[in-house]
Each structure stands twice: as C-alpha cells, then as structure tokens.
mmCIF file of C-alpha atoms and ligand atoms in Angstrom:
data_model
loop_
_atom_site.group_PDB
_atom_site.id
_atom_site.type_symbol
_atom_site.label_atom_id
_atom_site.label_comp_id
_atom_site.label_asym_id
_atom_site.label_seq_id
_atom_site.Cartn_x
_atom_site.Cartn_y
_atom_site.Cartn_z
ATOM 1 C CA UNK U 1 143.384 76.703 81.879
ATOM 2 C CA UNK U 2 144.177 77.455 78.265
ATOM 3 C CA UNK U 3 140.517 77.083 77.370
ATOM 4 C CA UNK U 4 139.620 79.588 80.077
ATOM 5 C CA UNK U 5 142.006 82.161 78.537
ATOM 6 C CA UNK U 6 140.615 81.540 75.062
ATOM 7 C CA UNK U 7 137.135 82.096 76.434
ATOM 8 C CA UNK U 8 138.303 85.423 77.936
ATOM 9 C CA UNK U 9 139.681 86.485 74.524
ATOM 10 C CA UNK U 10 136.248 85.812 73.043
ATOM 11 C CA UNK U 11 134.671 87.935 75.783
ATOM 12 C CA UNK U 12 137.125 90.791 75.205
ATOM 13 C CA UNK U 13 136.489 90.805 71.477
ATOM 14 C CA UNK U 14 132.742 90.804 71.965
ATOM 15 C CA UNK U 15 132.794 93.687 74.445
ATOM 16 C CA UNK U 16 131.277 96.925 73.212
ATOM 17 C CA UNK U 17 130.117 100.145 74.806
ATOM 18 C CA UNK U 18 129.891 103.887 74.298
ATOM 19 C CA UNK U 19 130.169 104.665 77.971
ATOM 20 C CA UNK U 20 133.482 105.964 79.321
ATOM 21 C CA UNK U 21 132.724 104.489 82.741
ATOM 22 C CA UNK U 22 132.165 101.013 81.314
ATOM 23 C CA UNK U 23 135.441 101.172 79.376
ATOM 24 C CA UNK U 24 137.256 102.061 82.553
ATOM 25 C CA UNK U 25 135.615 99.197 84.482
ATOM 26 C CA UNK U 26 136.609 96.872 81.612
ATOM 27 C CA UNK U 27 140.201 98.166 81.680
ATOM 28 C CA UNK U 28 140.493 97.681 85.443
ATOM 29 C CA UNK U 29 138.981 94.205 85.203
ATOM 30 C CA UNK U 30 141.553 92.971 82.648
ATOM 31 C CA UNK U 31 144.523 95.318 82.781
ATOM 32 C CA UNK U 32 144.364 96.785 86.277
ATOM 33 C CA UNK U 33 147.027 96.117 88.939
ATOM 34 C CA UNK U 34 144.701 93.507 90.497
ATOM 35 C CA UNK U 35 143.226 92.483 87.159
ATOM 36 C CA UNK U 36 142.785 89.171 85.362
ATOM 37 C CA UNK U 37 146.034 89.479 83.373
ATOM 38 C CA UNK U 38 148.057 90.116 86.466
ATOM 39 C CA UNK U 39 146.756 86.819 87.910
ATOM 40 C CA UNK U 40 147.368 84.977 84.659
ATOM 41 C CA UNK U 41 150.988 86.149 84.437
ATOM 42 C CA UNK U 42 151.475 85.031 88.077
ATOM 43 C CA UNK U 43 150.034 81.632 87.080
ATOM 44 C CA UNK U 44 152.660 81.316 84.309
ATOM 45 C CA UNK U 45 155.301 79.743 86.579
ATOM 46 C CA UNK U 46 152.944 76.901 87.529
ATOM 47 C CA UNK U 47 152.294 75.915 83.935
ATOM 48 C CA UNK U 48 154.146 72.751 82.853
ATOM 49 C CA UNK U 49 157.170 73.504 80.672
ATOM 50 C CA UNK U 50 155.793 71.893 77.500
ATOM 51 C CA UNK U 51 152.726 74.115 77.676
ATOM 52 C CA UNK U 52 154.552 77.316 78.604
ATOM 53 C CA UNK U 53 154.990 78.505 75.016
ATOM 54 C CA UNK U 54 151.360 78.214 74.002
ATOM 55 C CA UNK U 55 150.099 79.553 77.337
ATOM 56 C CA UNK U 56 152.445 82.565 77.067
ATOM 57 C CA UNK U 57 151.335 83.362 73.544
ATOM 58 C CA UNK U 58 147.657 83.084 74.486
ATOM 59 C CA UNK U 59 147.811 85.366 77.515
ATOM 60 C CA UNK U 60 149.795 87.880 75.433
ATOM 61 C CA UNK U 61 147.047 87.745 72.859
ATOM 62 C CA UNK U 62 144.488 88.385 75.597
ATOM 63 C CA UNK U 63 146.533 91.353 76.858
ATOM 64 C CA UNK U 64 146.886 92.878 73.370
ATOM 65 C CA UNK U 65 143.200 92.329 72.621
ATOM 66 C CA UNK U 66 142.169 94.010 75.862
ATOM 67 C CA UNK U 67 144.518 96.990 75.295
ATOM 68 C CA UNK U 68 143.358 97.402 71.721
ATOM 69 C CA UNK U 69 139.711 97.196 72.753
ATOM 70 C CA UNK U 70 140.170 99.967 75.315
ATOM 71 C CA UNK U 71 141.895 102.270 72.847
ATOM 72 C CA UNK U 72 139.472 101.660 69.940
ATOM 73 C CA UNK U 73 136.407 102.188 72.146
ATOM 74 C CA UNK U 74 137.899 105.410 73.580
ATOM 75 C CA UNK U 75 138.685 106.667 70.101
ATOM 76 C CA UNK U 76 135.163 105.904 68.917
ATOM 77 C CA UNK U 77 133.718 108.040 71.709
ATOM 78 C CA UNK U 78 136.033 110.918 70.926
ATOM 79 C CA UNK U 79 135.211 110.790 67.212
ATOM 80 C CA UNK U 80 131.504 110.808 67.975
ATOM 81 C CA UNK U 81 131.904 113.941 70.109
ATOM 82 C CA UNK U 82 133.951 115.628 67.396
ATOM 83 C CA UNK U 83 131.378 114.878 64.732
ATOM 84 C CA UNK U 84 128.618 116.424 66.812
ATOM 85 C CA UNK U 85 130.735 119.469 67.569
ATOM 86 C CA UNK U 86 129.378 122.333 69.643
ATOM 87 C CA UNK U 87 126.332 122.863 67.441
ATOM 88 C CA UNK U 88 125.604 119.271 66.538
ATOM 89 C CA UNK U 89 125.227 118.327 62.891
ATOM 90 C CA UNK U 90 124.782 121.587 61.040
ATOM 91 C CA UNK U 91 123.405 119.890 57.954
ATOM 92 C CA UNK U 92 120.392 118.487 59.792
ATOM 93 C CA UNK U 93 117.045 120.100 58.941
ATOM 94 C CA UNK U 94 116.008 122.583 61.594
ATOM 95 C CA UNK U 95 113.247 122.030 64.110
ATOM 96 C CA UNK U 96 109.884 123.180 62.794
ATOM 97 C CA UNK U 97 109.060 126.542 64.405
ATOM 98 C CA UNK U 98 105.396 127.318 64.827
ATOM 99 C CA UNK U 99 104.746 130.817 63.579
ATOM 100 C CA UNK U 100 102.415 132.945 65.623
ATOM 101 C CA UNK U 101 99.489 134.784 64.152
ATOM 102 C CA UNK U 102 97.978 138.189 64.636
ATOM 103 C CA UNK U 103 94.858 138.532 66.707
ATOM 104 C CA UNK U 104 91.761 139.120 64.541
ATOM 105 C CA UNK U 105 91.197 142.464 66.292
ATOM 106 C CA UNK U 106 94.697 143.580 65.230
ATOM 107 C CA UNK U 107 94.131 142.310 61.701
ATOM 108 C CA UNK U 108 90.949 144.325 61.282
ATOM 109 C CA UNK U 109 92.407 147.371 63.026
ATOM 110 C CA UNK U 110 95.428 147.333 60.691
ATOM 111 C CA UNK U 111 93.176 146.963 57.680
ATOM 112 C CA UNK U 112 91.079 149.975 58.728
ATOM 113 C CA UNK U 113 94.245 152.020 59.336
ATOM 114 C CA UNK U 114 95.557 151.057 55.933
ATOM 115 C CA UNK U 115 92.352 152.073 54.131
ATOM 116 C CA UNK U 116 92.351 155.505 55.794
ATOM 117 C CA UNK U 117 96.120 155.976 55.406
ATOM 118 C CA UNK U 118 95.635 155.836 51.669
ATOM 119 C CA UNK U 119 93.500 158.992 51.785
ATOM 120 C CA UNK U 120 95.788 160.915 54.091
ATOM 121 C CA UNK U 121 94.577 160.071 57.598
ATOM 122 C CA UNK U 122 97.197 159.806 60.322
ATOM 123 C CA UNK U 123 96.897 157.543 63.362
ATOM 124 C CA UNK U 124 96.586 159.065 66.820
ATOM 125 C CA UNK U 125 96.132 157.610 70.262
ATOM 126 C CA UNK U 126 94.981 158.719 73.678
ATOM 127 C CA UNK U 127 94.920 157.350 77.212
ATOM 128 C CA UNK U 128 92.528 154.614 78.335
ATOM 129 C CA UNK U 129 92.153 156.280 81.720
ATOM 130 C CA UNK U 130 90.442 159.576 81.019
ATOM 131 C CA UNK U 131 89.059 162.596 82.789
ATOM 132 C CA UNK U 132 85.508 163.828 82.599
ATOM 133 C CA UNK U 133 86.381 166.689 80.265
ATOM 134 C CA UNK U 134 87.815 164.583 77.429
ATOM 135 C CA UNK U 135 85.321 161.729 77.647
ATOM 136 C CA UNK U 136 82.167 163.783 78.235
ATOM 137 C CA UNK U 137 82.108 167.525 78.839
ATOM 138 C CA UNK U 138 84.166 168.702 75.860
ATOM 139 C CA UNK U 139 82.067 166.434 73.655
ATOM 140 C CA UNK U 140 78.955 168.406 74.503
ATOM 141 C CA UNK U 141 77.886 166.075 77.281
ATOM 142 C CA UNK U 142 77.795 168.365 80.323
ATOM 143 C CA UNK U 143 77.077 166.994 83.787
ATOM 144 C CA UNK U 144 73.551 165.596 84.101
ATOM 145 C CA UNK U 145 73.220 165.231 80.320
ATOM 146 C CA UNK U 146 70.886 162.243 79.819
ATOM 147 C CA UNK U 147 73.117 160.721 77.139
ATOM 148 C CA UNK U 148 75.754 160.019 79.799
ATOM 149 C CA UNK U 149 73.514 157.253 81.073
ATOM 150 C CA UNK U 150 73.747 155.437 77.747
ATOM 151 C CA UNK U 151 77.433 154.836 78.320
ATOM 152 C CA UNK U 152 77.650 152.785 81.496
ATOM 153 C CA UNK U 153 80.870 154.162 82.802
ATOM 154 C CA UNK U 154 83.498 152.527 84.999
ATOM 155 C CA UNK U 155 84.584 155.272 87.358
ATOM 156 C CA UNK U 156 87.967 155.119 89.028
ATOM 157 C CA UNK U 157 87.582 158.226 91.185
ATOM 158 C CA UNK U 158 84.872 160.788 91.813
ATOM 159 C CA UNK U 159 85.384 164.578 92.056
ATOM 160 C CA UNK U 160 87.287 165.181 89.945
ATOM 161 C CA UNK U 161 86.120 162.254 87.879
ATOM 162 C CA UNK U 162 88.637 159.773 86.548
ATOM 163 C CA UNK U 163 87.205 156.980 84.454
ATOM 164 C CA UNK U 164 87.914 154.327 81.868
ATOM 165 C CA UNK U 165 87.072 155.930 78.533
ATOM 166 C CA UNK U 166 83.738 154.773 77.167
ATOM 167 C CA UNK U 167 84.592 155.669 73.569
ATOM 168 C CA UNK U 168 87.553 156.765 71.454
ATOM 169 C CA UNK U 169 85.811 160.094 70.786
ATOM 170 C CA UNK U 170 87.909 161.346 73.721
ATOM 171 C CA UNK U 171 90.953 161.204 71.423
ATOM 172 C CA UNK U 172 89.198 163.676 69.052
ATOM 173 C CA UNK U 173 89.211 166.242 71.835
ATOM 174 C CA UNK U 174 92.850 165.635 72.721
ATOM 175 C CA UNK U 175 93.890 165.804 69.073
ATOM 176 C CA UNK U 176 92.021 169.049 68.405
ATOM 177 C CA UNK U 177 93.459 170.605 71.559
ATOM 178 C CA UNK U 178 96.979 169.856 70.392
ATOM 179 C CA UNK U 179 96.817 170.285 66.611
ATOM 180 C CA UNK U 180 95.769 172.995 64.187
ATOM 181 C CA UNK U 181 93.481 172.267 61.229
ATOM 182 C CA UNK U 182 93.649 170.813 58.664
ATOM 183 C CA UNK U 183 93.155 167.655 60.741
ATOM 184 C CA UNK U 184 92.747 164.179 59.299
ATOM 185 C CA UNK U 185 93.221 161.458 61.872
ATOM 186 C CA UNK U 186 91.893 158.113 62.996
ATOM 187 C CA UNK U 187 92.218 156.866 66.553
ATOM 188 C CA UNK U 188 91.985 153.151 67.213
ATOM 189 C CA UNK U 189 91.848 151.967 70.794
ATOM 190 C CA UNK U 190 90.315 150.006 73.627
ATOM 191 C CA UNK U 191 87.187 151.227 75.380
ATOM 192 C CA UNK U 192 85.283 150.106 78.479
ATOM 193 C CA UNK U 193 81.636 149.938 79.454
ATOM 194 C CA UNK U 194 79.941 148.452 82.461
ATOM 195 C CA UNK U 195 77.736 146.108 80.475
ATOM 196 C CA UNK U 196 76.646 142.545 81.018
ATOM 197 C CA UNK U 197 78.830 140.199 78.994
ATOM 198 C CA UNK U 198 76.961 138.235 76.353
ATOM 199 C CA UNK U 199 77.494 136.879 72.837
ATOM 200 C CA UNK U 200 76.942 140.399 71.416
ATOM 201 C CA UNK U 201 78.354 142.676 74.129
ATOM 202 C CA UNK U 202 81.480 142.881 76.239
ATOM 203 C CA UNK U 203 82.708 145.281 78.883
ATOM 204 C CA UNK U 204 85.970 145.745 76.965
ATOM 205 C CA UNK U 205 85.982 146.330 73.241
ATOM 206 C CA UNK U 206 87.723 148.358 70.531
ATOM 207 C CA UNK U 207 86.732 151.327 68.438
ATOM 208 C CA UNK U 208 88.194 153.429 65.657
ATOM 209 C CA UNK U 209 87.375 157.104 65.744
ATOM 210 C CA UNK U 210 87.739 159.291 62.645
ATOM 211 C CA UNK U 211 88.078 163.073 62.497
ATOM 212 C CA UNK U 212 88.399 165.495 59.597
ATOM 213 C CA UNK U 213 88.561 169.267 60.207
ATOM 214 C CA UNK U 214 89.279 171.888 57.553
ATOM 215 C CA UNK U 215 87.677 174.900 55.881
ATOM 216 C CA UNK U 216 84.484 174.060 53.962
ATOM 217 C CA UNK U 217 84.123 170.430 54.969
ATOM 218 C CA UNK U 218 80.595 169.320 54.113
ATOM 219 C CA UNK U 219 78.286 166.399 54.743
ATOM 220 C CA UNK U 220 78.915 165.336 51.130
ATOM 221 C CA UNK U 221 82.620 164.888 51.972
ATOM 222 C CA UNK U 222 81.625 162.627 54.865
ATOM 223 C CA UNK U 223 79.368 160.512 52.660
ATOM 224 C CA UNK U 224 82.054 160.135 50.029
ATOM 225 C CA UNK U 225 84.641 159.051 52.605
ATOM 226 C CA UNK U 226 82.232 156.489 54.079
ATOM 227 C CA UNK U 227 81.447 155.112 50.644
ATOM 228 C CA UNK U 228 85.157 154.775 49.891
ATOM 229 C CA UNK U 229 85.713 153.001 53.209
ATOM 230 C CA UNK U 230 82.884 150.471 52.805
ATOM 231 C CA UNK U 231 84.004 149.660 49.258
ATOM 232 C CA UNK U 232 87.597 149.061 50.365
ATOM 233 C CA UNK U 233 86.772 147.248 53.577
ATOM 234 C CA UNK U 234 83.806 145.099 52.607
ATOM 235 C CA UNK U 235 83.667 145.292 48.820
ATOM 236 C CA UNK U 236 80.143 146.721 49.160
ATOM 237 C CA UNK U 237 79.161 149.955 47.472
ATOM 238 C CA UNK U 238 75.668 150.609 48.743
ATOM 239 C CA UNK U 239 75.277 152.557 51.976
ATOM 240 C CA UNK U 240 72.540 154.534 53.632
ATOM 241 C CA UNK U 241 72.622 157.183 56.322
ATOM 242 C CA UNK U 242 69.854 157.121 58.907
ATOM 243 C CA UNK U 243 69.274 160.288 60.946
ATOM 244 C CA UNK U 244 70.385 159.744 64.534
ATOM 245 C CA UNK U 245 71.549 161.650 67.577
ATOM 246 C CA UNK U 246 74.973 162.065 69.139
ATOM 247 C CA UNK U 247 75.687 165.051 71.402
ATOM 248 C CA UNK U 248 79.018 165.738 69.666
ATOM 249 C CA UNK U 249 77.750 165.879 66.085
ATOM 250 C CA UNK U 250 75.028 167.868 64.354
ATOM 251 C CA UNK U 251 73.541 166.546 62.155
ATOM 252 C CA UNK U 252 74.231 162.956 63.187
ATOM 253 C CA UNK U 253 73.640 159.724 61.341
ATOM 254 C CA UNK U 254 74.035 155.998 61.595
ATOM 255 C CA UNK U 255 75.669 154.268 58.656
ATOM 256 C CA UNK U 256 74.193 151.065 57.255
ATOM 257 C CA UNK U 257 75.732 149.042 54.469
ATOM 258 C CA UNK U 258 73.748 146.873 52.143
ATOM 259 C CA UNK U 259 75.117 143.421 52.939
ATOM 260 C CA UNK U 260 72.742 141.478 50.738
ATOM 261 C CA UNK U 261 70.441 138.542 51.325
ATOM 262 C CA UNK U 262 72.205 135.774 49.482
ATOM 263 C CA UNK U 263 72.777 133.253 52.235
ATOM 264 C CA UNK U 264 71.044 132.112 55.358
ATOM 265 C CA UNK U 265 73.736 133.879 57.419
ATOM 266 C CA UNK U 266 72.963 137.123 55.561
ATOM 267 C CA UNK U 267 69.321 136.756 56.629
ATOM 268 C CA UNK U 268 70.311 136.077 60.204
ATOM 269 C CA UNK U 269 72.825 138.890 60.690
ATOM 270 C CA UNK U 270 70.713 141.495 58.871
ATOM 271 C CA UNK U 271 67.496 140.294 60.515
ATOM 272 C CA UNK U 272 66.037 139.725 57.102
ATOM 273 C CA UNK U 273 66.523 143.326 55.920
ATOM 274 C CA UNK U 274 69.809 142.986 54.050
ATOM 275 C CA UNK U 275 71.075 146.105 55.876
ATOM 276 C CA UNK U 276 73.730 146.227 58.605
ATOM 277 C CA UNK U 277 74.590 149.098 60.888
ATOM 278 C CA UNK U 278 78.345 149.653 61.055
ATOM 279 C CA UNK U 279 79.025 153.059 62.582
ATOM 280 C CA UNK U 280 77.891 156.423 63.857
ATOM 281 C CA UNK U 281 78.905 159.705 62.281
ATOM 282 C CA UNK U 282 78.074 163.349 61.781
ATOM 283 C CA UNK U 283 79.309 166.911 61.413
ATOM 284 C CA UNK U 284 81.330 167.949 64.456
ATOM 285 C CA UNK U 285 79.125 170.153 66.641
ATOM 286 C CA UNK U 286 80.360 173.791 66.697
ATOM 287 C CA UNK U 287 80.327 173.613 70.501
ATOM 288 C CA UNK U 288 82.865 170.793 70.416
ATOM 289 C CA UNK U 289 85.118 172.796 68.100
ATOM 290 C CA UNK U 290 84.876 175.760 70.478
ATOM 291 C CA UNK U 291 85.682 173.558 73.476
ATOM 292 C CA UNK U 292 88.865 172.494 71.693
ATOM 293 C CA UNK U 293 89.902 176.046 70.720
ATOM 294 C CA UNK U 294 89.006 175.718 67.038
ATOM 295 C CA UNK U 295 87.033 178.602 65.518
ATOM 296 C CA UNK U 296 83.694 177.183 64.251
ATOM 297 C CA UNK U 297 83.128 180.220 62.025
ATOM 298 C CA UNK U 298 86.279 179.346 60.125
ATOM 299 C CA UNK U 299 86.384 175.551 60.261
ATOM 300 C CA UNK U 300 83.985 172.657 60.006
ATOM 301 C CA UNK U 301 84.473 168.925 60.031
ATOM 302 C CA UNK U 302 83.072 165.470 60.303
ATOM 303 C CA UNK U 303 83.613 162.601 62.716
ATOM 304 C CA UNK U 304 82.746 158.940 62.814
ATOM 305 C CA UNK U 305 83.179 156.019 65.160
ATOM 306 C CA UNK U 306 82.957 152.274 64.672
ATOM 307 C CA UNK U 307 83.421 149.110 66.713
ATOM 308 C CA UNK U 308 86.261 146.855 65.596
ATOM 309 C CA UNK U 309 84.785 143.653 67.101
ATOM 310 C CA UNK U 310 81.565 144.163 65.193
ATOM 311 C CA UNK U 311 83.438 144.511 61.903
ATOM 312 C CA UNK U 312 85.684 141.520 62.654
ATOM 313 C CA UNK U 313 82.610 139.427 63.462
ATOM 314 C CA UNK U 314 81.105 140.358 60.106
ATOM 315 C CA UNK U 315 84.248 139.772 58.077
ATOM 316 C CA UNK U 316 85.202 136.464 59.668
ATOM 317 C CA UNK U 317 81.701 135.263 60.590
ATOM 318 C CA UNK U 318 82.494 135.045 64.298
ATOM 319 C CA UNK U 319 79.280 134.272 66.192
ATOM 320 C CA UNK U 320 80.295 135.297 69.726
ATOM 321 C CA UNK U 321 82.227 138.411 70.848
ATOM 322 C CA UNK U 322 83.643 136.533 73.861
ATOM 323 C CA UNK U 323 85.795 134.434 71.533
ATOM 324 C CA UNK U 324 88.113 137.445 71.052
ATOM 325 C CA UNK U 325 89.111 137.408 74.711
ATOM 326 C CA UNK U 326 89.330 133.731 75.594
ATOM 327 C CA UNK U 327 92.798 133.136 74.125
ATOM 328 C CA UNK U 328 91.705 129.773 72.774
ATOM 329 C CA UNK U 329 94.455 128.626 70.415
ATOM 330 C CA UNK U 330 91.967 126.675 68.309
ATOM 331 C CA UNK U 331 90.259 129.971 67.529
ATOM 332 C CA UNK U 332 93.369 132.151 67.167
ATOM 333 C CA UNK U 333 95.253 129.705 64.937
ATOM 334 C CA UNK U 334 92.601 130.045 62.277
ATOM 335 C CA UNK U 335 93.945 133.512 61.455
ATOM 336 C CA UNK U 336 97.429 132.242 60.582
ATOM 337 C CA UNK U 337 96.980 132.554 56.846
ATOM 338 C CA UNK U 338 95.742 136.142 57.064
ATOM 339 C CA UNK U 339 98.508 138.735 57.167
HETATM 340 N N1 DAH Q 401 81.335 157.611 70.279
HETATM 341 C C1 DAH Q 401 80.197 156.935 69.681
HETATM 342 C C2 DAH Q 401 79.934 155.646 70.463
HETATM 343 O O1 DAH Q 401 80.764 155.216 71.193
HETATM 344 C C3 DAH Q 401 80.460 156.610 68.245
HETATM 345 C C4 DAH Q 401 80.478 157.830 67.402
HETATM 346 C C5 DAH Q 401 79.336 158.281 66.830
HETATM 347 C C6 DAH Q 401 81.659 158.524 67.184
HETATM 348 C C7 DAH Q 401 79.325 159.402 66.045
HETATM 349 C C8 DAH Q 401 81.651 159.671 66.401
HETATM 350 C C9 DAH Q 401 80.467 160.095 65.832
HETATM 351 O O2 DAH Q 401 82.756 160.367 66.141
HETATM 352 O O3 DAH Q 401 80.469 161.201 65.059
HETATM 353 O O4 DAH Q 401 78.891 155.084 70.323
#
C-alpha cells in the first residue's frame, strides 16, 4: 500500500503540461471529491496502528505534491500568456514584407513625363472612350478619309460614332478646345486597335502625345526638343527625321535615333541599319488649329506621338509585347530595383 502511494508521488512529480484541460483532469483525478486522495484517506482507518504514522505522512505528501503541481502549472500558463501580451513579443524581428514593384509601362511613362516636365510640359489626360470628332474629324481625318483605315478601330456605337480611341492625339484636340496658347502638354494614355496580337503588336497599348502651341513655333524648335528627349531618355544624341505623312501635321516626319551596331541585339533590333524608329511628329496642321478654335494666322505649333511599349522594349530588351499584359510575377519582379 505504502509503495503504491510512493509510486503515485513519483507520478505527480513527473506530470507536466501546458494545457489547462489536462491540469483540470489531473486535479480531478487526485484532488477531486471522488479522487485518489479521497480513497486513500478513507483507507487510513484500515491501516494497522504501527503503520498509521508513516502512511499518514506519505498521503499528506502526495496531497501537497498534487496541490503544488496544479498551482505551479497554472501559474506557468498565466506567465506565458502575460509574456506574449496582446501583440506578442515586441522585440522579435518583423516578418519580411515583399515590396511590390512598378509595372515597366509605368516606369517608362513616368520617366518620359519627368523628362518633359523639366522643360515645362504639363501632363493632361482624356477619355479612353471617344467620339468621332476628337479621334478623327478634328484631326483632319474627315469621314471616308483613307487614313482612317490604317487605324483599325473598335467601335462601340455607330451614328453617332462612339469608339475606343486609337491614339492619344485625341487629347490634343480636347486640350486645345479647353486651353489658350501658350500650350505645352504631354498626354500619356492607353489606346486600342483591332489588330492581331503577336510578339510585336497588341490590341491594347500605350502612347504619349506631345503638343506645343505658341507664337512663332518652328520646325527647328521641334527638332531641338526631340534631340533633348532622346539624349535624356536613351543617352543617344544622333537623330534623323524622315519625311512622312500624318493628316494632323504638315510637314510630318518620323523620328529615328541612331542606336548603334555594337552588339548582336543592336543588329537584330535595327535590322542591321543601326537606326530605330521611335515616334511620329510634325507641325500641327492649320486645319486642326482651326477645328480647335485656335487662330492659325497667330499661332503655330508642333506635335509628336510615341508608343510606350516600344520604348520599354528597347530600354529593357523585352522581346515580346505580350509579356506586359500577362501579369507573370517572374517577369514583373525583375523591375523591383528600378524606381
Ligand atoms: N497618332 C499617331 C499614331 O498613333 C502618332 C503621331 C504622329 C502623333 C504624329 C502626333 C504626330 O502628334 O504629330 O500613329
């Protein structure tokens, strides 16, 4: 009997837990009204007199051990909760937070804005859903003008026409209608064309339109601005203007920059010429000024338009335009280090 009690003392001392439920089960098992100690105390009267003293002392020891165990385990739990507090351990290092990164289109757009901001251009925006007047007619592209076919348009409604703008030149018209010269503004934005999607073309892309209107603005001013832009944007200072045609400018030109022929990629992207086309430009046609209530006998100006994807592909050597729209983290994460 005595050995049994001593064994129980060993068990009590060895018991350990951090669970409140287990402590309670332990307490009921030893100290509860139908517990082990209750039985042992009832047994006391059957113990022979000469053993009563030792038996009594031993079951008291068991009782004290069990009570102490319950209180120390409970205290340990409470202390642990206190240490954690509401916020846990405030001195622990924080969880690593993955920083996001800007989309390459935004990076290039912001860079273009910054370059033109430095020479006094403001930023303006217009709607993506346009009417015929702002996208075509005011820009010297009346109905049945053959150049309309070049811009495969997504129409939303016919008569009167509502469409997804095919270029940001529509913002030129809106800006001139609402502002007096001098005007110096660039208009970045999304444009839409019903084209087959391939590595080089997409039905959604981005452009930046530029517009400068004042007295005595000349073609030389345009050239100087373009030279400044290509130096700042690409670090290249050789450009050439090839005569071209746009209905809204006269004369019109396409701008090429001399990219060089140093690497194999240079050969590939310039088709072995060293030259790359980056935008269209020209002197704003007097008809366009008239359409926007600006007197062409008093004012003149230049305009230009470029594709952001094309520039981003050049700067970051991106081989396929579709990569911009696939939301592939492996692609996007590569722009983390660029601000
Ligand atoms: N809107 C033309 C396009 O989408 C680009 C352009 C060319 C804009 C010449 C201009 C310009 O302002 O003068 O292809």
